[in-house]
Amino acid sequence: MAVRPEVLAQLARMLGDDALRAGSDEEVGAALGRSFDALVDALVAETADSDDVFDRASALRYANLRLSELSLVVPPDLIERLREELTARLSAW
């Protein structure tokens, strides 16, 4: 499986929106902007569920790794917004 379809499938799963699987860059960016809070919630939940996360520092590392993977399809400005929100939420752990 190519990387872009895999990342789109992950985003579609997190947001419950199968249309993301075949969306253009513009459609994906717009959908993610509309679903920003749900995406943050999904990433926080995924981080909490990870066996690799055991403290605040490992949570932040995990989240940054996921953002790096998602940056293949998520616009840079949205990646930065996600990073800021995830850092704020995970720093409270």
Coordinates of N, CA and C in Angstrom, one line a residue:
M1 N 0.9 -1.2 0.0 CA 0.0 0.0 0.0 C 0.9 1.2 0.0
A2 N 0.6 2.2 -0.8 CA 1.3 3.4 -0.9 C 1.1 4.2 0.4
V3 N 2.0 5.1 0.7 CA 1.9 5.9 1.9 C 0.7 6.8 2.0
R4 N 0.5 7.5 1.0 CA -0.7 8.5 1.0 C -2.0 7.8 1.2
P5 N -2.3 6.7 0.5 CA -3.6 6.1 0.8 C -3.7 5.5 2.2
E6 N -2.5 5.1 2.7 CA -2.5 4.5 4.1 C -2.8 5.6 5.1
V7 N -2.2 6.8 4.9 CA -2.4 7.9 5.9 C -3.9 8.4 5.7
L8 N -4.4 8.5 4.5 CA -5.8 8.9 4.3 C -6.7 7.9 5.0
A9 N -6.4 6.6 4.9 CA -7.2 5.6 5.6 C -7.2 5.8 7.1
Q10 N -6.1 6.1 7.6 CA -6.0 6.3 9.1 C -6.8 7.5 9.5
L11 N -6.7 8.6 8.7 CA -7.5 9.8 9.0 C -9.0 9.5 8.9
A12 N -9.4 8.7 7.9 CA -10.8 8.4 7.7 C -11.3 7.6 8.9
R13 N -10.5 6.6 9.4 CA -10.8 5.8 10.5 C -11.0 6.7 11.8
M14 N -10.0 7.6 12.0 CA -10.1 8.4 13.2 C -11.3 9.3 13.2
L15 N -11.7 9.8 12.0 CA -12.8 10.8 12.0 C -14.1 10.2 11.5
G16 N -14.1 8.9 11.2 CA -15.3 8.2 10.8 C -15.9 8.8 9.5
D17 N -14.9 9.2 8.6 CA -15.3 9.8 7.3 C -14.6 9.1 6.1
D18 N -15.3 8.1 5.6 CA -14.7 7.3 4.5 C -14.4 8.2 3.2
A19 N -15.0 9.3 3.1 CA -14.8 10.2 1.9 C -13.3 10.7 1.9
L20 N -12.7 10.7 3.1 CA -11.3 11.2 3.1 C -10.3 10.2 2.4
R21 N -10.7 9.0 2.2 CA -9.9 8.0 1.6 C -9.5 8.4 0.1
A22 N -10.4 9.0 -0.5 CA -10.3 9.4 -1.9 C -10.2 10.9 -2.2
G23 N -10.1 11.7 -1.1 CA -10.2 13.1 -1.3 C -8.9 13.7 -1.9
S24 N -9.1 14.8 -2.6 CA -8.0 15.6 -3.1 C -7.3 16.3 -1.9
D25 N -6.2 16.9 -2.1 CA -5.5 17.7 -1.0 C -6.4 18.8 -0.5
E26 N -7.1 19.5 -1.3 CA -8.0 20.5 -0.9 C -9.1 20.0 -0.1
E27 N -9.7 18.9 -0.6 CA -10.9 18.3 0.2 C -10.5 17.8 1.5
V28 N -9.3 17.2 1.6 CA -8.8 16.6 2.8 C -8.5 17.8 3.8
G29 N -7.8 18.8 3.3 CA -7.5 19.9 4.2 C -8.7 20.6 4.8
A30 N -9.7 20.8 3.9 CA -11.0 21.4 4.4 C -11.7 20.5 5.4
A31 N -11.8 19.2 5.1 CA -12.4 18.3 6.0 C -11.7 18.2 7.4
L32 N -10.4 18.3 7.4 CA -9.7 18.2 8.6 C -9.8 19.5 9.4
G33 N -9.9 20.6 8.7 CA -10.1 21.9 9.4 C -11.5 21.9 10.1
R34 N -12.5 21.3 9.4 CA -13.8 21.3 10.0 C -13.9 20.3 11.2
S35 N -13.1 19.3 11.1 CA -13.1 18.2 12.2 C -11.9 18.3 13.1
F36 N -11.3 19.5 13.2 CA -10.1 19.7 14.0 C -10.2 19.1 15.4
D37 N -11.2 19.5 16.1 CA -11.3 19.0 17.5 C -11.5 17.5 17.6
A38 N -12.2 16.9 16.7 CA -12.3 15.5 16.7 C -11.0 14.8 16.3
L39 N -10.2 15.4 15.5 CA -8.9 14.9 15.1 C -8.0 15.0 16.3
V40 N -8.0 16.1 17.0 CA -7.2 16.2 18.3 C -7.6 15.1 19.3
D41 N -8.9 15.0 19.5 CA -9.4 14.0 20.4 C -8.9 12.6 20.0
A42 N -9.0 12.3 18.7 CA -8.6 10.9 18.3 C -7.1 10.7 18.5
L43 N -6.3 11.7 18.2 CA -4.9 11.6 18.4 C -4.5 11.5 19.9
V44 N -5.2 12.2 20.8 CA -5.0 12.1 22.2 C -5.3 10.7 22.7
A45 N -6.5 10.2 22.2 CA -6.9 8.8 22.6 C -5.9 7.8 22.1
E46 N -5.5 7.9 20.9 CA -4.5 7.0 20.3 C -3.2 7.0 21.1
T47 N -2.8 8.2 21.5 CA -1.6 8.3 22.3 C -1.7 7.6 23.6
A48 N -2.9 7.8 24.3 CA -3.1 7.2 25.6 C -3.2 5.7 25.5
D49 N -3.7 5.2 24.3 CA -3.8 3.7 24.1 C -2.5 3.0 23.7
S50 N -1.5 3.8 23.4 CA -0.2 3.3 22.9 C 0.6 2.6 24.0
D51 N 1.1 1.4 23.7 CA 2.0 0.8 24.7 C 3.3 1.5 24.8
D52 N 3.7 2.3 23.8 CA 4.9 3.1 23.9 C 4.9 4.3 24.7
V53 N 3.7 4.6 25.3 CA 3.5 5.8 26.1 C 3.4 5.5 27.5
F54 N 4.3 6.0 28.3 CA 4.3 5.7 29.8 C 4.5 7.0 30.6
D55 N 4.7 8.1 30.0 CA 4.9 9.4 30.8 C 4.7 10.5 29.8
R56 N 4.7 11.7 30.3 CA 4.5 12.9 29.5 C 5.5 13.0 28.3
A57 N 6.7 12.8 28.6 CA 7.7 12.9 27.5 C 7.5 11.9 26.4
S58 N 7.2 10.6 26.8 CA 6.9 9.6 25.7 C 5.6 9.9 25.0
A59 N 4.6 10.5 25.7 CA 3.4 10.9 25.0 C 3.7 12.0 23.9
L60 N 4.5 13.0 24.3 CA 4.8 14.0 23.3 C 5.6 13.5 22.2
R61 N 6.6 12.6 22.4 CA 7.3 11.9 21.3 C 6.4 11.2 20.4
Y62 N 5.5 10.4 21.0 CA 4.6 9.6 20.2 C 3.7 10.6 19.3
A63 N 3.2 11.6 19.9 CA 2.3 12.5 19.2 C 3.1 13.2 18.0
N64 N 4.3 13.6 18.3 CA 5.1 14.2 17.3 C 5.4 13.3 16.1
L65 N 5.6 12.0 16.5 CA 5.9 11.0 15.4 C 4.6 10.8 14.5
R66 N 3.5 10.8 15.2 CA 2.2 10.7 14.4 C 2.0 11.9 13.5
L67 N 2.3 13.1 14.0 CA 2.2 14.3 13.2 C 3.1 14.3 12.0
S68 N 4.3 13.7 12.2 CA 5.2 13.6 11.1 C 4.7 12.7 10.0
E69 N 4.1 11.6 10.4 CA 3.4 10.7 9.5 C 2.3 11.3 8.8
L70 N 1.4 12.0 9.5 CA 0.3 12.7 9.0 C 0.6 13.9 8.1
S71 N 1.8 14.4 8.3 CA 2.2 15.6 7.5 C 2.3 15.3 6.0
L72 N 2.3 14.0 5.6 CA 2.3 13.6 4.2 C 1.0 14.1 3.5
V73 N -0.1 14.3 4.2 CA -1.3 14.7 3.6 C -2.0 15.9 4.3
V74 N -1.6 16.1 5.5 CA -2.2 17.3 6.3 C -1.4 18.5 6.0
P75 N -2.1 19.6 5.7 CA -1.4 20.9 5.4 C -0.5 21.3 6.5
P76 N 0.7 22.0 6.2 CA 1.6 22.4 7.3 C 1.0 23.3 8.4
D77 N 0.1 24.2 8.0 CA -0.5 25.1 9.0 C -1.4 24.3 10.0
L78 N -2.1 23.3 9.4 CA -2.9 22.4 10.3 C -2.0 21.5 11.2
I79 N -0.9 21.1 10.7 CA 0.0 20.3 11.5 C 0.5 21.1 12.7
E80 N 0.8 22.4 12.4 CA 1.3 23.3 13.5 C 0.2 23.5 14.6
R81 N -1.1 23.7 14.1 CA -2.2 23.8 15.0 C -2.4 22.6 15.9
L82 N -2.3 21.4 15.2 CA -2.4 20.1 15.9 C -1.3 20.0 16.9
R83 N 0.0 20.4 16.5 CA 1.1 20.2 17.4 C 0.9 21.1 18.7
E84 N 0.4 22.3 18.5 CA 0.2 23.2 19.6 C -0.9 22.6 20.6
E85 N -2.0 22.2 20.0 CA -3.1 21.7 20.8 C -2.7 20.4 21.5
L86 N -2.0 19.5 20.8 CA -1.6 18.2 21.4 C -0.5 18.5 22.5
T87 N 0.4 19.4 22.3 CA 1.4 19.7 23.3 C 0.7 20.3 24.6
A88 N -0.3 21.1 24.4 CA -1.1 21.7 25.5 C -1.8 20.6 26.3
R89 N -2.5 19.7 25.6 CA -3.2 18.7 26.2 C -2.3 17.6 26.9
L90 N -1.3 17.2 26.2 CA -0.4 16.2 26.7 C 0.5 16.6 27.8
S91 N 0.8 17.9 27.8 CA 1.6 18.5 28.9 C 1.0 18.4 30.2
A92 N -0.3 18.3 30.2 CA -1.1 18.2 31.5 C -1.0 16.8 32.1
W93 N -0.5 15.9 31.4 CA -0.4 14.5 31.9 C 0.5 14.4 33.1

